[in-house]
mmCIF file of C-alpha atoms in Angstrom:
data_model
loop_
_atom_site.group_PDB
_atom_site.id
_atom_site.type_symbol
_atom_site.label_atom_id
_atom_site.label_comp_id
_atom_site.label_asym_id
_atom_site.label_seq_id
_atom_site.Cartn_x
_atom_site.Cartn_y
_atom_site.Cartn_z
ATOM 1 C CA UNK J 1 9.607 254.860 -10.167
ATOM 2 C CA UNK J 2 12.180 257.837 -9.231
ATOM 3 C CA UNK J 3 10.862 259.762 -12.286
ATOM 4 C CA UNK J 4 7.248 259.596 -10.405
ATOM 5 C CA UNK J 5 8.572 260.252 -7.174
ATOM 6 C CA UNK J 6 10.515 263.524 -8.026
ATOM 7 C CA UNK J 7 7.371 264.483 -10.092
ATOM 8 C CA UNK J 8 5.394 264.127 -6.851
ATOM 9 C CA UNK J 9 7.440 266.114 -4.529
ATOM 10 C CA UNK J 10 8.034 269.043 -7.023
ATOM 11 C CA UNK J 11 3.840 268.940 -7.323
ATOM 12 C CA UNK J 12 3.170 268.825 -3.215
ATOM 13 C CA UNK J 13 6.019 271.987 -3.364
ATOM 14 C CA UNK J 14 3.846 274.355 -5.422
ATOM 15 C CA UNK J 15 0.704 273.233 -3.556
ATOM 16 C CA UNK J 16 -0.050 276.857 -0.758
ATOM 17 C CA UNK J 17 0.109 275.547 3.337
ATOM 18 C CA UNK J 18 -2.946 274.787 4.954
ATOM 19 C CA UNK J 19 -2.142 277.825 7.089
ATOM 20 C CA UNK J 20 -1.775 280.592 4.545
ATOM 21 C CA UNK J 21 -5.173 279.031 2.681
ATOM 22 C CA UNK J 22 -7.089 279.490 6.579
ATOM 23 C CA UNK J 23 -5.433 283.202 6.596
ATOM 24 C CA UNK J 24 -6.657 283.704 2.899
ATOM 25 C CA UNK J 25 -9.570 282.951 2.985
ATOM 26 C CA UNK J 26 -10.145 284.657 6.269
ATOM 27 C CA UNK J 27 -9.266 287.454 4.553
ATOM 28 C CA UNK J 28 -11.847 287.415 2.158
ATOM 29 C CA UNK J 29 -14.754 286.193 4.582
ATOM 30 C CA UNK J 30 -14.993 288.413 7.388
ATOM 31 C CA UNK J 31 -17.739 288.548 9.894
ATOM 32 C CA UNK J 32 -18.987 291.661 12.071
ATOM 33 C CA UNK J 33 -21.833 292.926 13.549
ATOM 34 C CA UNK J 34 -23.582 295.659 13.505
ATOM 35 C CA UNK J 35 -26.807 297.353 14.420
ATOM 36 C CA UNK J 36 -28.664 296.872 11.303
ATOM 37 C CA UNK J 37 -31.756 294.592 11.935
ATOM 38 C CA UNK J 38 -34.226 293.076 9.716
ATOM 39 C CA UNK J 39 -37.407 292.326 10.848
ATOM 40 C CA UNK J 40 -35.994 292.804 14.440
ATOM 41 C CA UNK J 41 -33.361 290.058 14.112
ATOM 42 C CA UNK J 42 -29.565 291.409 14.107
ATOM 43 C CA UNK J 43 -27.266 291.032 11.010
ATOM 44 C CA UNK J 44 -23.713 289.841 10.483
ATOM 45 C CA UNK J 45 -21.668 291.270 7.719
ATOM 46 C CA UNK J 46 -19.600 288.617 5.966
ATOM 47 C CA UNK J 47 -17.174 290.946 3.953
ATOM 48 C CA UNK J 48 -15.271 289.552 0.332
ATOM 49 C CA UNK J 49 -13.281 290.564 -2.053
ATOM 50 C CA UNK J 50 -16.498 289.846 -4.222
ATOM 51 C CA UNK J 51 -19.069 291.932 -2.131
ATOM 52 C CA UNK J 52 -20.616 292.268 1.253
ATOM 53 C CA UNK J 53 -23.185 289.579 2.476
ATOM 54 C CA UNK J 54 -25.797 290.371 5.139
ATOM 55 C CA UNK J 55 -27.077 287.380 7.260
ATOM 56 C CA UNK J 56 -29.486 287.630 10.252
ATOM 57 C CA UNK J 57 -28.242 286.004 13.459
ATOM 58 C CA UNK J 58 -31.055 283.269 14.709
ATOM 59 C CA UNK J 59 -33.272 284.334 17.902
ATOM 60 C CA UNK J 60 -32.746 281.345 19.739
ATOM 61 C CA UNK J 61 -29.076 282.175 20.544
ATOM 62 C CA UNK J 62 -30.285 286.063 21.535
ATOM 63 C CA UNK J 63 -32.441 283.905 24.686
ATOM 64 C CA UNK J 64 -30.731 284.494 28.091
ATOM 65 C CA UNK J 65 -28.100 281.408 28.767
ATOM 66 C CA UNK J 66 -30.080 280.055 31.618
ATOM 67 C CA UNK J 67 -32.981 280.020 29.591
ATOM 68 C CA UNK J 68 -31.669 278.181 26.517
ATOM 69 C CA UNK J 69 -33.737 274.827 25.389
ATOM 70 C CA UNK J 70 -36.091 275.164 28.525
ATOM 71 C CA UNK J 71 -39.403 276.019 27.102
ATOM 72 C CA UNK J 72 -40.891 275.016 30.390
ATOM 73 C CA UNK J 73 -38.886 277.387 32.099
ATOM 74 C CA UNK J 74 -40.221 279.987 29.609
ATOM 75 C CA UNK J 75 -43.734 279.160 30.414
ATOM 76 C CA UNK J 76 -43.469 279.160 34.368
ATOM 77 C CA UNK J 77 -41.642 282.841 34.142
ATOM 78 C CA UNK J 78 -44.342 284.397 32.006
ATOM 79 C CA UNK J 79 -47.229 282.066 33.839
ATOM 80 C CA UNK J 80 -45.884 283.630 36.722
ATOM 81 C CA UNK J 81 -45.862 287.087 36.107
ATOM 82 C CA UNK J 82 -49.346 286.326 34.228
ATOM 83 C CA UNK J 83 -50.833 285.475 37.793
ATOM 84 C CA UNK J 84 -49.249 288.329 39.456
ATOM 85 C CA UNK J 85 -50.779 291.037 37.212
ATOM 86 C CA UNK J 86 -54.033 289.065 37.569
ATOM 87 C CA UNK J 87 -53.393 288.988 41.414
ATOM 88 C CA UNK J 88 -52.239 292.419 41.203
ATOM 89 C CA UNK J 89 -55.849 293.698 39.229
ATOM 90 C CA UNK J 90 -57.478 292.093 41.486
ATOM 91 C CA UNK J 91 -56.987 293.461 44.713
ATOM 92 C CA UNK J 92 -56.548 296.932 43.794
ATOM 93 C CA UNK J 93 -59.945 296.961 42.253
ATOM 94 C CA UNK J 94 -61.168 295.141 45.512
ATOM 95 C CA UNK J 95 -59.705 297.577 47.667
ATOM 96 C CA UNK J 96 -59.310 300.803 46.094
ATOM 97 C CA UNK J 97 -61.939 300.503 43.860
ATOM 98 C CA UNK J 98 -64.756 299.262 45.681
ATOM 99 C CA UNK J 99 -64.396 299.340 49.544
ATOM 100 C CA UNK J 100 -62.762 302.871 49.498
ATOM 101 C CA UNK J 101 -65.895 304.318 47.844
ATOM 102 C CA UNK J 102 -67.940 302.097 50.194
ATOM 103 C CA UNK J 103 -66.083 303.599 53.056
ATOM 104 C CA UNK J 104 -67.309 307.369 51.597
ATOM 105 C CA UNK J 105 -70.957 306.684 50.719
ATOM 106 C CA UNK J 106 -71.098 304.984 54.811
ATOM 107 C CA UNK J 107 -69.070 307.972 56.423
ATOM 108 C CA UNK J 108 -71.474 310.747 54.562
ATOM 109 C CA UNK J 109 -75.145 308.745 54.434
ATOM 110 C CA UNK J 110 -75.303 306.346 57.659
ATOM 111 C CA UNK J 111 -74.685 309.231 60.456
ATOM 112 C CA UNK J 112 -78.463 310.061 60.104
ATOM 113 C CA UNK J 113 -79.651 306.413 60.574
ATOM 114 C CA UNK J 114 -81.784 305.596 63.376
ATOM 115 C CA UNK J 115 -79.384 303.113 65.133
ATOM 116 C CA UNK J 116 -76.376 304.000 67.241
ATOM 117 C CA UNK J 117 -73.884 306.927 66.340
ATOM 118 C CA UNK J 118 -70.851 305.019 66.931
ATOM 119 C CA UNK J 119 -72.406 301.999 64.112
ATOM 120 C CA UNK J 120 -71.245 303.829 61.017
ATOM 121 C CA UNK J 121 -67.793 305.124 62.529
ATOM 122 C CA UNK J 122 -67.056 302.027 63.304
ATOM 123 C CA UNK J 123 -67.933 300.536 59.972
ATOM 124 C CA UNK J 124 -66.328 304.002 57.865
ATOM 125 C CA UNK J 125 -63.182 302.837 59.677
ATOM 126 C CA UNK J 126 -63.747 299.295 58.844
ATOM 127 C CA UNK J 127 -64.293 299.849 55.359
ATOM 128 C CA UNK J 128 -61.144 302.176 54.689
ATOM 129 C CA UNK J 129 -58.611 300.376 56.787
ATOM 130 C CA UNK J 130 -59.265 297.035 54.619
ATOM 131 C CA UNK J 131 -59.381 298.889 51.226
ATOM 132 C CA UNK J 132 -55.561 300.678 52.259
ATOM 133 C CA UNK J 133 -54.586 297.832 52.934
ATOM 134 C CA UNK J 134 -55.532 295.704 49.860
ATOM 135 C CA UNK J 135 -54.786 298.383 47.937
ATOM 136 C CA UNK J 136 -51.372 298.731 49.657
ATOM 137 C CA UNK J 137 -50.651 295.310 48.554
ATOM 138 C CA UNK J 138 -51.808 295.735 44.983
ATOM 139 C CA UNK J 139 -49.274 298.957 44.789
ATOM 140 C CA UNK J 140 -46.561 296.232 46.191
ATOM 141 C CA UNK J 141 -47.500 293.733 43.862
ATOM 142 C CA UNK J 142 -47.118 296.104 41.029
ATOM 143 C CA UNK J 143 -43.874 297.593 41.913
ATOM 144 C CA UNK J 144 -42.525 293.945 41.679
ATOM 145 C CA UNK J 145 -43.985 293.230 38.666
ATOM 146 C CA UNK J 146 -42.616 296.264 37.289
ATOM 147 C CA UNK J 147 -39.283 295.299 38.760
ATOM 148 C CA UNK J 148 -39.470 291.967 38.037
ATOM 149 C CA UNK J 149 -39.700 293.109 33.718
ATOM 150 C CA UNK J 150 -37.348 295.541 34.439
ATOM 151 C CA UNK J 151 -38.612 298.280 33.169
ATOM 152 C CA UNK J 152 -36.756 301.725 33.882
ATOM 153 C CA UNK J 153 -39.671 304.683 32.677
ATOM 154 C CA UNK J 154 -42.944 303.904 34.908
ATOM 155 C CA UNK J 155 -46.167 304.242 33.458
ATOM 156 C CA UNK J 156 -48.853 306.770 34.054
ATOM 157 C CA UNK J 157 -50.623 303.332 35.730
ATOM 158 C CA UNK J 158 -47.498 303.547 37.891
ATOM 159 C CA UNK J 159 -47.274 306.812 38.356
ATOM 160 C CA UNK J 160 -51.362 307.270 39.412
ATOM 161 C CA UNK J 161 -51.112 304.724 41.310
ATOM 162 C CA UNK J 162 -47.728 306.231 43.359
ATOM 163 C CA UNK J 163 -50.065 309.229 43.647
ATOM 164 C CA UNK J 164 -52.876 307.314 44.826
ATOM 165 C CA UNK J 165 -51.074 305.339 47.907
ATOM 166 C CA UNK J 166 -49.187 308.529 48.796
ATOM 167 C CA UNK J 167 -52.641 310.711 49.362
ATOM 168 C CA UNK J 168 -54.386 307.684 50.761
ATOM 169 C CA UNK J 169 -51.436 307.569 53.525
ATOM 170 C CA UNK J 170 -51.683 311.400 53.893
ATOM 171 C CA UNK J 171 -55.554 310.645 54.543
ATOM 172 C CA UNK J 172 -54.846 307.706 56.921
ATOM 173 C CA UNK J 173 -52.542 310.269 59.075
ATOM 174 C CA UNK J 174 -55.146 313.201 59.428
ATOM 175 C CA UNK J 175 -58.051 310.993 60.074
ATOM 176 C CA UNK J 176 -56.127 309.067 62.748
ATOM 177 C CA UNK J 177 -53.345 311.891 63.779
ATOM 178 C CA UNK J 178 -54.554 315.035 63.289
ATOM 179 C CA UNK J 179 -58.295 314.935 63.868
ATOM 180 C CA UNK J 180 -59.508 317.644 66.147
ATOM 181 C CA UNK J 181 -61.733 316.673 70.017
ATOM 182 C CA UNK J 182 -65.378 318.060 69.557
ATOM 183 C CA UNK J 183 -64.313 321.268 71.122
ATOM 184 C CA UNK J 184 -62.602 322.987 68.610
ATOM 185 C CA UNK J 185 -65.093 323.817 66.299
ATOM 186 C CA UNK J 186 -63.129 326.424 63.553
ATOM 187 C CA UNK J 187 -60.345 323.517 63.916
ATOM 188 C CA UNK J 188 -62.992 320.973 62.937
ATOM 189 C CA UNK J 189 -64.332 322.560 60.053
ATOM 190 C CA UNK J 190 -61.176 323.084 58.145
ATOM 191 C CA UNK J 191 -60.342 319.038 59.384
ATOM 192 C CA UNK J 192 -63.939 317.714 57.902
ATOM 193 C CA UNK J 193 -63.547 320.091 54.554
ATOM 194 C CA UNK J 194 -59.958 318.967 53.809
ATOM 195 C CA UNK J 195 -60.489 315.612 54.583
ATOM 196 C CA UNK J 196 -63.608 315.516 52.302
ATOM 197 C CA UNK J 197 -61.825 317.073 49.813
ATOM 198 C CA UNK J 198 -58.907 314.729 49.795
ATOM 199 C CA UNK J 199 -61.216 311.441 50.037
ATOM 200 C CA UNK J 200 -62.971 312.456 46.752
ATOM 201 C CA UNK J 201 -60.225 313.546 44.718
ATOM 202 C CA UNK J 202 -58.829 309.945 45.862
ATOM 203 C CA UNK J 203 -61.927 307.971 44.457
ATOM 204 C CA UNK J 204 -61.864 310.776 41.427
ATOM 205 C CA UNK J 205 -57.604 309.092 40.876
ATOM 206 C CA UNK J 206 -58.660 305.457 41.914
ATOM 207 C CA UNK J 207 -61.644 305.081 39.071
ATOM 208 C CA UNK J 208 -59.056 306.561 37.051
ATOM 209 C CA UNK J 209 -56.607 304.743 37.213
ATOM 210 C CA UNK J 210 -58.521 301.420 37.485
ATOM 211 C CA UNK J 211 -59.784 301.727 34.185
ATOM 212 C CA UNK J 212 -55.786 302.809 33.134
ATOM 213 C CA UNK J 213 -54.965 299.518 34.379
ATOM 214 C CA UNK J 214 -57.780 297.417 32.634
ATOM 215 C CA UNK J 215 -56.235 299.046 29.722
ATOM 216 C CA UNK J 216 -53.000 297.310 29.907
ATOM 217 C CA UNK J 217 -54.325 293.805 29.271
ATOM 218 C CA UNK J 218 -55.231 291.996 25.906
ATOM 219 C CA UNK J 219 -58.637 292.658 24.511
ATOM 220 C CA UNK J 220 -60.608 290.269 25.546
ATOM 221 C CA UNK J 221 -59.306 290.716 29.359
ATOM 222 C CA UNK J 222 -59.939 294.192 29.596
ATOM 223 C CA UNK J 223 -63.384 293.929 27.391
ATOM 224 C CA UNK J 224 -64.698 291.760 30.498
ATOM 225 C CA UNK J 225 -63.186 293.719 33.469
ATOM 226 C CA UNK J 226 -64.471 297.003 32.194
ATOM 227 C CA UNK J 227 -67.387 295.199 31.920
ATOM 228 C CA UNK J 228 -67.061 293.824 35.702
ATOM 229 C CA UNK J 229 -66.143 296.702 37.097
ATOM 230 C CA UNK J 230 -68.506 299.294 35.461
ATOM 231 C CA UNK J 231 -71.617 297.357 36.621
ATOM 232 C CA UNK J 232 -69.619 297.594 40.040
ATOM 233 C CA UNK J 233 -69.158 301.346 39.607
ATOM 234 C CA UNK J 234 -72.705 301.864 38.466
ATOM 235 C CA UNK J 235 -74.257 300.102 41.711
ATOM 236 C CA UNK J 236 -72.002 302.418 43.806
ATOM 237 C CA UNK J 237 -73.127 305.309 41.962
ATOM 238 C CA UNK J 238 -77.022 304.624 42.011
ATOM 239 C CA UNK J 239 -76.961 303.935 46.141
ATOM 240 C CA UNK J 240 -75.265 306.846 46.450
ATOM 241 C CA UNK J 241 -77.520 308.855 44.369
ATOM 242 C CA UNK J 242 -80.610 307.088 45.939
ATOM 243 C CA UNK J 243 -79.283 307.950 49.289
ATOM 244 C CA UNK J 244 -78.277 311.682 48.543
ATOM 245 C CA UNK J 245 -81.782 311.867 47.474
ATOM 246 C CA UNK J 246 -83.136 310.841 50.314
ATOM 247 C CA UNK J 247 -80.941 313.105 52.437
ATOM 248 C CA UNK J 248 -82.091 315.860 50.308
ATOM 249 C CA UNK J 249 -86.055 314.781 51.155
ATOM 250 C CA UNK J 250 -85.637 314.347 54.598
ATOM 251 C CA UNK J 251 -83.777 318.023 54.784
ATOM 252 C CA UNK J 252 -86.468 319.826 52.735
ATOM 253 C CA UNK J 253 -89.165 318.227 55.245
ATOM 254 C CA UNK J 254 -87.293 319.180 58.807
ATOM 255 C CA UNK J 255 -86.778 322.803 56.550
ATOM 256 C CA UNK J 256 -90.268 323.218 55.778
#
């Protein structure tokens, strides 16, 4: 029984500590990351004394902490910013797109109406002080949308549509500020030509960037607002047409 005994002990003495066999074979497994990616999914290095072994990290533990094994959460953050870009479409096409230009063909068609002068001011004014300020909203809602993803670089959507509230401001101060009184007719002509000039390159930058914007969403989406808004466009563009015809009628008769 001593014989086995001794034999024991000398055996557990040549056996390594639990320690040094951690440290070893820490040594020979060593994990790091690095940039590399496969199939967009990071890799960690496991380094050996036989080789180097690549393994890609799983995407669930790249998700934000607070949004960790809440898919519902998931789906109410991207329904929600879903609803705003919808929102967001929505009423800039309403109000840039459509009562802005209705605002234009009103101002240059309905003076020559036989009803009262101060009907189509009234209704010009009207129809451009509710498409600013739709379209004012629409610019808001897309700054926090744009926020919101947090994108740095803004888009040329972004960037027209900067361009678009900016001149539509600058419009809304010389129509209201800077108009001239009947009198001053050289200051009046130079007022009407710049302001004409301004309120078509805005609809030129608005149809523009509409359709820039319609470009941004899936396929189907923007298959059916171009759609939508084309057969809007077009009925814009024919009473116009119909309208500057008859203008050009009625001149040619009062000429002749």
């Amino acid at each position: 029984m001593i014989f086995h005994c001794l034999i024991f002990v000398g055996f557990i003495s040549f056996l390594p500590s639990t320690d040094s066999s951690i440290s070893a074979l820490s040594e020979k497994l060593s994990p790091t990351m690095n940039d590399d990616k496969i199939n967009n999914v990071p890799i960690m290095e496991l380094q050996s004394s036989k080789g180097q072994y690549k393994l890609p990290v799983p995407h669930q533990n790249l998700r934000p902490r607070n949004l960790r094994h809440h898919p519902l959460r998931l789906k109410l953050v991207r329904g929600g910013a879903s609803f705003l870009q919808k929102v967001h479409g929505m009423v800039n096409i309403f109000g840039w797109g459509v009562l802005l230009p209705i605002g234009t063909i009103v101002a240059r068609h309905f003076k020559k109406l036989p009803s009262n002068n101060a009907d189509w001011y009234s209704l010009h004014i009207l129809s451009q002080t509710s498409g600013f300020l739709l379209g004012t909203i629409g610019w808001g809602l897309g700054l926090s949308i744009r926020s919101a993803a947090k994108k740095h670089n803004m888009s040329v959507h972004g960037i027209l549509g900067t361009i678009i509230f900016a001149l539509a401001t600058l419009q809304l101060i010389i129509a209201v500020c800077v108009r001239p009184n009947q009198e001053e007719h050289g200051s009046k002509t130079y007022w009407v030509i710049s302001h004409h000039i301004l309120g078509y390159a805005l609809i030129i930058l608005i149809i523009s960037n509409v359709y820039e914007g319609i470009g941004h969403q899936n396929f189907a989406a923007a298959k059916n607002w171009k759609w939508i808004y084309g057969a809007i466009l077009g009925a814009l563009v024919f009473t116009f047409l119909a309208l500057e015809l008859v203008r050009r009628v009625k001149f040619d008769v009062r000429s002749a």
